[in-house]
Amino acid sequence: MRKTGNRKNRTFRSVIIVIVAITAIYTLLPDYLQKGLIYFTPDIDDYKIFDNREVKTGTPLSWPVSERYNNIDLPSTLTDSLEKYNTVSFLVIQNDSLLFERYRDGHSETAVSNSFSMAKSIVSLLVGCAIDDGYIKSLDEKVKPHLPWLNGPHSEQLTIRHLLTMSSGSSWDESYSSPFSITTQAYYGRNLNKTIRKVEIINHPGIVFKYRSGDTQIVERLLHKVTGMNVSEYASKKLWQPLGAEVPALWSLDKKEGIEKAYCCFNSTARDFARIGNLVLNEGEFRDTRIVSANYIEEMIQPVSYLTDEDAKMVDYYGLSWWLVEYNNMKIPYARGILGQYIFVIPKYNAVVVRLGHKRSNTYRLHHPTDVYTWLNTAVTILEDN
């Protein structure tokens, strides 16, 4: 009995020592790693664990409802796809009217969800607004005169166009799998301004396309400097209010009263995300009100074919922070986020499609996750039926 008791005591002491050691190591970790270990992976409801700034609405303008609203039966194969990828919202706007919407997993027309990298496309629209407002002369304006802290041997050459086309040549490491990457530090950290200042322009910009969230965050710093507003205020003034958004958006911050995670973390509803797509569909107008110049919208959704990617292939699938996919002989600009957040603009059908959810495909076809084609198939089925 005594030996058994001693073994139990030794086991208990070992467990206590391990717990104390883990606790000690945890407390010594940087705050972003502590938070990353707690939450482990990004989620569409992460706005609940971050501080946020409200993107305020003005006078809400509800979507007119089509006569055939939700009067369309989807084939079981398409319904299965919605469930397979844990879709929470699927919405189709046609002819500026609400044609179809479906919600799951407790979501509704008023539930907000993280956009993740769709936010990059929203920031691109804000750059167009800033050019219209005269805060920025052109896309080819140099960045360093506005942000003199930029470092690196090629920082003097960096332009706004380079940032929007992901051709900055910066040192940013877009690694989602490593807890020690700058992307993880930016997402969970509490000093985004300090984090972005670590980035250096180490290669000639404007030559190679390489996707970097840091490029968009530098644009955020630039917009803040030239407009004198944080990007939430500017987005409210230039987009959310004139677009008649119905629900205030939440832009997640690095800390209370901090700065927006501009490369991600714009949280809104499917119906209000559709307004972004409708703005692009109508070449910068919303309900006969000019919001962004038509010239900027046209340039924004043109492929940057003069760039090559890291595989030395022509970049015919990206514009000014908007993705471009060819589907059924249609060229479709779209915004996308890492967990399957999408805004598709389909000019042939005068339509906008929004899909929000928890998952996207892990396989790619021509630089696009294969579920992109699933959602376009679903949307076209609905639109053809109508």
mmCIF file of N, CA and C in Angstrom, residues 38-138:
data_model
loop_
_atom_site.group_PDB
_atom_site.id
_atom_site.type_symbol
_atom_site.label_atom_id
_atom_site.label_comp_id
_atom_site.label_asym_id
_atom_site.label_seq_id
_atom_site.Cartn_x
_atom_site.Cartn_y
_atom_site.Cartn_z
ATOM 1 N N ILE A 38 -4.931 30.355 -27.454
ATOM 2 C CA ILE A 38 -6.268 30.222 -26.885
ATOM 3 C C ILE A 38 -7.296 29.944 -27.985
ATOM 4 N N TYR A 39 -7.237 30.729 -29.066
ATOM 5 C CA TYR A 39 -8.269 30.630 -30.104
ATOM 6 C C TYR A 39 -7.840 29.765 -31.280
ATOM 7 N N PHE A 40 -6.576 29.552 -31.436
ATOM 8 C CA PHE A 40 -5.956 28.579 -32.346
ATOM 9 C C PHE A 40 -6.148 28.914 -33.828
ATOM 10 N N THR A 41 -7.381 28.971 -34.307
ATOM 11 C CA THR A 41 -7.615 29.269 -35.729
ATOM 12 C C THR A 41 -8.612 30.415 -35.875
ATOM 13 N N PRO A 42 -8.498 31.189 -36.952
ATOM 14 C CA PRO A 42 -9.452 32.282 -37.179
ATOM 15 C C PRO A 42 -10.869 31.753 -37.373
ATOM 16 N N ASP A 43 -11.853 32.581 -37.016
ATOM 17 C CA ASP A 43 -13.259 32.195 -37.113
ATOM 18 C C ASP A 43 -14.070 33.391 -37.590
ATOM 19 N N ILE A 44 -15.226 33.120 -38.192
ATOM 20 C CA ILE A 44 -16.034 34.209 -38.748
ATOM 21 C C ILE A 44 -16.631 35.089 -37.656
ATOM 22 N N ASP A 45 -16.609 34.634 -36.413
ATOM 23 C CA ASP A 45 -17.130 35.432 -35.295
ATOM 24 C C ASP A 45 -16.027 36.034 -34.437
ATOM 25 N N ASP A 46 -14.833 36.157 -34.993
ATOM 26 C CA ASP A 46 -13.708 36.661 -34.202
ATOM 27 C C ASP A 46 -13.872 38.113 -33.763
ATOM 28 N N TYR A 47 -14.816 38.828 -34.353
ATOM 29 C CA TYR A 47 -15.030 40.201 -33.885
ATOM 30 C C TYR A 47 -15.406 40.209 -32.397
ATOM 31 N N LYS A 48 -15.898 39.092 -31.907
ATOM 32 C CA LYS A 48 -16.289 39.001 -30.498
ATOM 33 C C LYS A 48 -15.078 38.952 -29.566
ATOM 34 N N ILE A 49 -13.910 38.575 -30.095
ATOM 35 C CA ILE A 49 -12.712 38.503 -29.237
ATOM 36 C C ILE A 49 -11.796 39.708 -29.437
ATOM 37 N N PHE A 50 -12.159 40.595 -30.345
ATOM 38 C CA PHE A 50 -11.354 41.788 -30.612
ATOM 39 C C PHE A 50 -12.124 43.050 -30.220
ATOM 40 N N ASP A 51 -11.381 44.129 -30.020
ATOM 41 C CA ASP A 51 -12.016 45.444 -29.972
ATOM 42 C C ASP A 51 -12.398 45.823 -31.399
ATOM 43 N N ASN A 52 -13.464 46.617 -31.534
ATOM 44 C CA ASN A 52 -13.961 46.979 -32.856
ATOM 45 C C ASN A 52 -14.303 48.460 -32.924
ATOM 46 N N ARG A 53 -14.264 48.987 -34.146
ATOM 47 C CA ARG A 53 -14.745 50.341 -34.392
ATOM 48 C C ARG A 53 -15.934 50.251 -35.329
ATOM 49 N N GLU A 54 -16.958 51.001 -35.025
ATOM 50 C CA GLU A 54 -18.187 50.935 -35.818
ATOM 51 C C GLU A 54 -18.056 51.737 -37.105
ATOM 52 N N VAL A 55 -18.451 51.119 -38.218
ATOM 53 C CA VAL A 55 -18.588 51.815 -39.497
ATOM 54 C C VAL A 55 -20.060 52.214 -39.586
ATOM 55 N N LYS A 56 -20.317 53.477 -39.332
ATOM 56 C CA LYS A 56 -21.687 53.923 -39.086
ATOM 57 C C LYS A 56 -22.511 54.017 -40.363
ATOM 58 N N THR A 57 -23.788 53.758 -40.196
ATOM 59 C CA THR A 57 -24.734 53.876 -41.299
ATOM 60 C C THR A 57 -25.325 55.284 -41.333
ATOM 61 N N GLY A 58 -25.982 55.596 -42.437
ATOM 62 C CA GLY A 58 -26.741 56.836 -42.545
ATOM 63 C C GLY A 58 -28.222 56.477 -42.579
ATOM 64 N N THR A 59 -28.893 56.869 -43.652
ATOM 65 C CA THR A 59 -30.293 56.488 -43.840
ATOM 66 C C THR A 59 -30.346 55.119 -44.502
ATOM 67 N N PRO A 60 -30.866 54.107 -43.829
ATOM 68 C CA PRO A 60 -30.882 52.761 -44.415
ATOM 69 C C PRO A 60 -31.756 52.697 -45.667
ATOM 70 N N LEU A 61 -31.278 51.992 -46.659
ATOM 71 C CA LEU A 61 -32.030 51.768 -47.891
ATOM 72 C C LEU A 61 -32.163 50.258 -48.078
ATOM 73 N N SER A 62 -33.351 49.747 -47.823
ATOM 74 C CA SER A 62 -33.535 48.300 -47.927
ATOM 75 C C SER A 62 -33.568 47.875 -49.395
ATOM 76 N N TRP A 63 -33.221 46.622 -49.634
ATOM 77 C CA TRP A 63 -33.260 46.092 -50.988
ATOM 78 C C TRP A 63 -34.713 45.854 -51.413
ATOM 79 N N PRO A 64 -35.108 46.309 -52.593
ATOM 80 C CA PRO A 64 -36.413 45.876 -53.123
ATOM 81 C C PRO A 64 -36.408 44.360 -53.272
ATOM 82 N N VAL A 65 -37.576 43.753 -53.156
ATOM 83 C CA VAL A 65 -37.677 42.297 -53.223
ATOM 84 C C VAL A 65 -38.295 41.889 -54.553
ATOM 85 N N SER A 66 -37.635 40.976 -55.233
ATOM 86 C CA SER A 66 -38.119 40.480 -56.514
ATOM 87 C C SER A 66 -39.444 39.734 -56.351
ATOM 88 N N GLU A 67 -40.251 39.751 -57.408
ATOM 89 C CA GLU A 67 -41.513 39.006 -57.394
ATOM 90 C C GLU A 67 -41.269 37.510 -57.209
ATOM 91 N N ARG A 68 -40.103 37.050 -57.608
ATOM 92 C CA ARG A 68 -39.784 35.624 -57.503
ATOM 93 C C ARG A 68 -38.855 35.348 -56.322
ATOM 94 N N TYR A 69 -38.858 36.215 -55.351
ATOM 95 C CA TYR A 69 -37.981 36.063 -54.192
ATOM 96 C C TYR A 69 -38.129 34.691 -53.545
ATOM 97 N N ASN A 70 -37.021 33.976 -53.489
ATOM 98 C CA ASN A 70 -36.937 32.655 -52.852
ATOM 99 C C ASN A 70 -37.913 31.625 -53.428
ATOM 100 N N ASN A 71 -38.463 31.897 -54.609
ATOM 101 C CA ASN A 71 -39.388 30.964 -55.241
ATOM 102 C C ASN A 71 -38.647 30.092 -56.251
ATOM 103 N N ILE A 72 -37.492 29.574 -55.810
ATOM 104 C CA ILE A 72 -36.625 28.795 -56.684
ATOM 105 C C ILE A 72 -36.136 27.576 -55.903
ATOM 106 N N ASP A 73 -36.301 26.406 -56.497
ATOM 107 C CA ASP A 73 -35.853 25.176 -55.849
ATOM 108 C C ASP A 73 -34.475 24.800 -56.368
ATOM 109 N N LEU A 74 -33.514 24.704 -55.453
ATOM 110 C CA LEU A 74 -32.173 24.311 -55.839
ATOM 111 C C LEU A 74 -32.079 22.791 -55.957
ATOM 112 N N PRO A 75 -31.333 22.302 -56.956
ATOM 113 C CA PRO A 75 -31.067 20.864 -57.025
ATOM 114 C C PRO A 75 -30.356 20.397 -55.749
ATOM 115 N N SER A 76 -30.576 19.144 -55.388
ATOM 116 C CA SER A 76 -30.010 18.618 -54.144
ATOM 117 C C SER A 76 -28.484 18.683 -54.135
ATOM 118 N N THR A 77 -27.857 18.573 -55.316
ATOM 119 C CA THR A 77 -26.389 18.632 -55.374
ATOM 120 C C THR A 77 -25.878 19.984 -54.916
ATOM 121 N N LEU A 78 -26.601 21.041 -55.292
ATOM 122 C CA LEU A 78 -26.186 22.381 -54.886
ATOM 123 C C LEU A 78 -26.496 22.628 -53.414
ATOM 124 N N THR A 79 -27.616 22.115 -52.948
ATOM 125 C CA THR A 79 -27.949 22.231 -51.527
ATOM 126 C C THR A 79 -26.910 21.509 -50.681
ATOM 127 N N ASP A 80 -26.479 20.348 -51.154
ATOM 128 C CA ASP A 80 -25.447 19.594 -50.442
ATOM 129 C C ASP A 80 -24.152 20.381 -50.355
ATOM 130 N N SER A 81 -23.814 21.126 -51.412
ATOM 131 C CA SER A 81 -22.588 21.927 -51.403
ATOM 132 C C SER A 81 -22.667 23.050 -50.370
ATOM 133 N N LEU A 82 -23.838 23.657 -50.252
ATOM 134 C CA LEU A 82 -24.014 24.704 -49.248
ATOM 135 C C LEU A 82 -23.732 24.148 -47.853
ATOM 136 N N GLU A 83 -24.175 22.935 -47.598
ATOM 137 C CA GLU A 83 -23.971 22.314 -46.291
ATOM 138 C C GLU A 83 -22.540 21.808 -46.125
ATOM 139 N N LYS A 84 -21.981 21.247 -47.197
ATOM 140 C CA LYS A 84 -20.629 20.679 -47.131
ATOM 141 C C LYS A 84 -19.610 21.698 -46.655
ATOM 142 N N TYR A 85 -19.723 22.936 -47.144
ATOM 143 C CA TYR A 85 -18.752 23.973 -46.796
ATOM 144 C C TYR A 85 -19.240 24.874 -45.658
ATOM 145 N N ASN A 86 -20.240 24.396 -44.912
ATOM 146 C CA ASN A 86 -20.741 25.137 -43.743
ATOM 147 C C ASN A 86 -21.109 26.580 -44.094
ATOM 148 N N THR A 87 -21.911 26.711 -45.130
ATOM 149 C CA THR A 87 -22.391 28.029 -45.549
ATOM 150 C C THR A 87 -23.327 28.606 -44.492
ATOM 151 N N VAL A 88 -23.150 29.889 -44.166
ATOM 152 C CA VAL A 88 -24.086 30.550 -43.245
ATOM 153 C C VAL A 88 -25.000 31.527 -43.978
ATOM 154 N N SER A 89 -24.543 32.047 -45.130
ATOM 155 C CA SER A 89 -25.370 32.981 -45.915
ATOM 156 C C SER A 89 -25.091 32.773 -47.394
ATOM 157 N N PHE A 90 -26.163 32.728 -48.180
ATOM 158 C CA PHE A 90 -26.026 32.727 -49.640
ATOM 159 C C PHE A 90 -27.105 33.636 -50.181
ATOM 160 N N LEU A 91 -26.698 34.629 -50.963
ATOM 161 C CA LEU A 91 -27.616 35.692 -51.381
ATOM 162 C C LEU A 91 -27.371 36.061 -52.834
ATOM 163 N N VAL A 92 -28.463 36.309 -53.562
ATOM 164 C CA VAL A 92 -28.372 36.744 -54.956
ATOM 165 C C VAL A 92 -29.209 37.997 -55.146
ATOM 166 N N ILE A 93 -28.567 39.032 -55.654
ATOM 167 C CA ILE A 93 -29.244 40.271 -56.040
ATOM 168 C C ILE A 93 -29.257 40.328 -57.566
ATOM 169 N N GLN A 94 -30.415 40.547 -58.166
ATOM 170 C CA GLN A 94 -30.487 40.735 -59.616
ATOM 171 C C GLN A 94 -31.353 41.944 -59.920
ATOM 172 N N ASN A 95 -30.873 42.752 -60.875
ATOM 173 C CA ASN A 95 -31.598 43.975 -61.259
ATOM 174 C C ASN A 95 -31.891 44.831 -60.030
ATOM 175 N N ASP A 96 -30.889 44.914 -59.151
ATOM 176 C CA ASP A 96 -30.968 45.732 -57.937
ATOM 177 C C ASP A 96 -32.061 45.288 -56.973
ATOM 178 N N SER A 97 -32.502 44.038 -57.081
ATOM 179 C CA SER A 97 -33.542 43.514 -56.193
ATOM 180 C C SER A 97 -33.101 42.186 -55.594
ATOM 181 N N LEU A 98 -33.600 41.909 -54.421
ATOM 182 C CA LEU A 98 -33.271 40.684 -53.712
ATOM 183 C C LEU A 98 -34.040 39.515 -54.320
ATOM 184 N N LEU A 99 -33.305 38.591 -54.922
ATOM 185 C CA LEU A 99 -33.915 37.454 -55.606
ATOM 186 C C LEU A 99 -33.918 36.192 -54.743
ATOM 187 N N PHE A 100 -32.812 35.948 -54.058
ATOM 188 C CA PHE A 100 -32.688 34.685 -53.320
ATOM 189 C C PHE A 100 -31.781 34.900 -52.119
ATOM 190 N N GLU A 101 -32.149 34.309 -50.994
ATOM 191 C CA GLU A 101 -31.242 34.278 -49.845
ATOM 192 C C GLU A 101 -31.569 33.070 -48.973
ATOM 193 N N ARG A 102 -30.501 32.524 -48.412
ATOM 194 C CA ARG A 102 -30.651 31.377 -47.534
ATOM 195 C C ARG A 102 -29.638 31.523 -46.401
ATOM 196 N N TYR A 103 -30.099 31.235 -45.181
ATOM 197 C CA TYR A 103 -29.238 31.359 -43.995
ATOM 198 C C TYR A 103 -29.251 30.050 -43.220
ATOM 199 N N ARG A 104 -28.129 29.774 -42.561
ATOM 200 C CA ARG A 104 -27.978 28.558 -41.768
ATOM 201 C C ARG A 104 -27.182 28.866 -40.500
ATOM 202 N N ASP A 105 -27.131 27.893 -39.619
ATOM 203 C CA ASP A 105 -26.264 27.945 -38.444
ATOM 204 C C ASP A 105 -26.523 29.177 -37.571
ATOM 205 N N GLY A 106 -27.788 29.513 -37.424
ATOM 206 C CA GLY A 106 -28.153 30.631 -36.563
ATOM 207 C C GLY A 106 -27.977 32.009 -37.171
ATOM 208 N N HIS A 107 -27.553 32.080 -38.421
ATOM 209 C CA HIS A 107 -27.377 33.378 -39.067
ATOM 210 C C HIS A 107 -28.683 33.852 -39.699
ATOM 211 N N SER A 108 -28.771 35.148 -39.889
ATOM 212 C CA SER A 108 -29.959 35.766 -40.471
ATOM 213 C C SER A 108 -29.527 36.990 -41.264
ATOM 214 N N GLU A 109 -30.511 37.724 -41.783
ATOM 215 C CA GLU A 109 -30.182 38.904 -42.591
ATOM 216 C C GLU A 109 -29.519 40.011 -41.779
ATOM 217 N N THR A 110 -29.572 39.930 -40.455
ATOM 218 C CA THR A 110 -28.944 40.969 -39.620
ATOM 219 C C THR A 110 -27.671 40.480 -38.928
ATOM 220 N N ALA A 111 -27.279 39.227 -39.152
ATOM 221 C CA ALA A 111 -26.089 38.677 -38.498
ATOM 222 C C ALA A 111 -24.823 39.109 -39.235
ATOM 223 N N VAL A 112 -23.834 39.595 -38.490
ATOM 224 C CA VAL A 112 -22.583 40.015 -39.107
ATOM 225 C C VAL A 112 -21.578 38.876 -39.091
ATOM 226 N N SER A 113 -20.707 38.884 -40.089
ATOM 227 C CA SER A 113 -19.686 37.857 -40.238
ATOM 228 C C SER A 113 -18.405 38.520 -40.709
ATOM 229 N N ASN A 114 -17.290 37.926 -40.316
ATOM 230 C CA ASN A 114 -15.997 38.458 -40.754
ATOM 231 C C ASN A 114 -15.844 38.288 -42.264
ATOM 232 N N SER A 115 -15.294 39.297 -42.895
ATOM 233 C CA SER A 115 -15.034 39.258 -44.334
ATOM 234 C C SER A 115 -13.678 38.637 -44.641
ATOM 235 N N PHE A 116 -12.786 38.614 -43.634
ATOM 236 C CA PHE A 116 -11.386 38.274 -43.852
ATOM 237 C C PHE A 116 -10.851 39.107 -45.036
ATOM 238 N N SER A 117 -10.247 38.497 -46.031
ATOM 239 C CA SER A 117 -9.548 39.294 -47.051
ATOM 240 C C SER A 117 -10.465 40.005 -48.044
ATOM 241 N N MET A 118 -11.781 39.812 -47.954
ATOM 242 C CA MET A 118 -12.660 40.671 -48.747
ATOM 243 C C MET A 118 -12.449 42.131 -48.359
ATOM 244 N N ALA A 119 -11.957 42.340 -47.131
ATOM 245 C CA ALA A 119 -11.675 43.702 -46.680
ATOM 246 C C ALA A 119 -10.659 44.394 -47.582
ATOM 247 N N LYS A 120 -9.742 43.640 -48.162
ATOM 248 C CA LYS A 120 -8.751 44.227 -49.078
ATOM 249 C C LYS A 120 -9.441 44.899 -50.260
ATOM 250 N N SER A 121 -10.491 44.257 -50.753
ATOM 251 C CA SER A 121 -11.229 44.820 -51.892
ATOM 252 C C SER A 121 -11.977 46.088 -51.493
ATOM 253 N N ILE A 122 -12.453 46.133 -50.257
ATOM 254 C CA ILE A 122 -13.107 47.337 -49.749
ATOM 255 C C ILE A 122 -12.096 48.470 -49.620
ATOM 256 N N VAL A 123 -10.898 48.160 -49.132
ATOM 257 C CA VAL A 123 -9.844 49.170 -49.021
ATOM 258 C C VAL A 123 -9.483 49.719 -50.394
ATOM 259 N N SER A 124 -9.472 48.862 -51.399
ATOM 260 C CA SER A 124 -9.191 49.333 -52.761
ATOM 261 C C SER A 124 -10.223 50.365 -53.206
ATOM 262 N N LEU A 125 -11.493 50.122 -52.889
ATOM 263 C CA LEU A 125 -12.531 51.113 -53.218
ATOM 264 C C LEU A 125 -12.291 52.426 -52.485
ATOM 265 N N LEU A 126 -11.809 52.343 -51.241
ATOM 266 C CA LEU A 126 -11.522 53.562 -50.489
ATOM 267 C C LEU A 126 -10.386 54.363 -51.127
ATOM 268 N N VAL A 127 -9.436 53.662 -51.730
ATOM 269 C CA VAL A 127 -8.369 54.361 -52.453
ATOM 270 C C VAL A 127 -8.972 55.128 -53.630
ATOM 271 N N GLY A 128 -9.912 54.500 -54.342
ATOM 272 C CA GLY A 128 -10.591 55.207 -55.432
ATOM 273 C C GLY A 128 -11.303 56.447 -54.939
ATOM 274 N N CYS A 129 -11.943 56.355 -53.779
ATOM 275 C CA CYS A 129 -12.610 57.519 -53.183
ATOM 276 C C CYS A 129 -11.597 58.604 -52.834
ATOM 277 N N ALA A 130 -10.450 58.194 -52.291
ATOM 278 C CA ALA A 130 -9.423 59.158 -51.892
ATOM 279 C C ALA A 130 -8.836 59.877 -53.101
ATOM 280 N N ILE A 131 -8.742 59.188 -54.236
ATOM 281 C CA ILE A 131 -8.296 59.851 -55.467
ATOM 282 C C ILE A 131 -9.352 60.853 -55.915
ATOM 283 N N ASP A 132 -10.623 60.447 -55.889
ATOM 284 C CA ASP A 132 -11.709 61.359 -56.260
ATOM 285 C C ASP A 132 -11.737 62.590 -55.363
ATOM 286 N N ASP A 133 -11.428 62.396 -54.077
ATOM 287 C CA ASP A 133 -11.470 63.493 -53.110
ATOM 288 C C ASP A 133 -10.221 64.375 -53.160
ATOM 289 N N GLY A 134 -9.213 63.958 -53.934
ATOM 290 C CA GLY A 134 -7.993 64.748 -54.043
ATOM 291 C C GLY A 134 -6.974 64.487 -52.951
ATOM 292 N N TYR A 135 -7.233 63.509 -52.077
ATOM 293 C CA TYR A 135 -6.248 63.164 -51.051
ATOM 294 C C TYR A 135 -5.028 62.481 -51.669
ATOM 295 N N ILE A 136 -5.269 61.775 -52.763
ATOM 296 C CA ILE A 136 -4.220 61.058 -53.487
ATOM 297 C C ILE A 136 -4.244 61.542 -54.934
ATOM 298 N N LYS A 137 -3.046 61.789 -55.484
ATOM 299 C CA LYS A 137 -2.995 62.290 -56.863
ATOM 300 C C LYS A 137 -3.307 61.189 -57.867
ATOM 301 N N SER A 138 -2.714 60.024 -57.694
ATOM 302 C CA SER A 138 -2.917 58.914 -58.618
ATOM 303 C C SER A 138 -2.401 57.632 -57.989
#
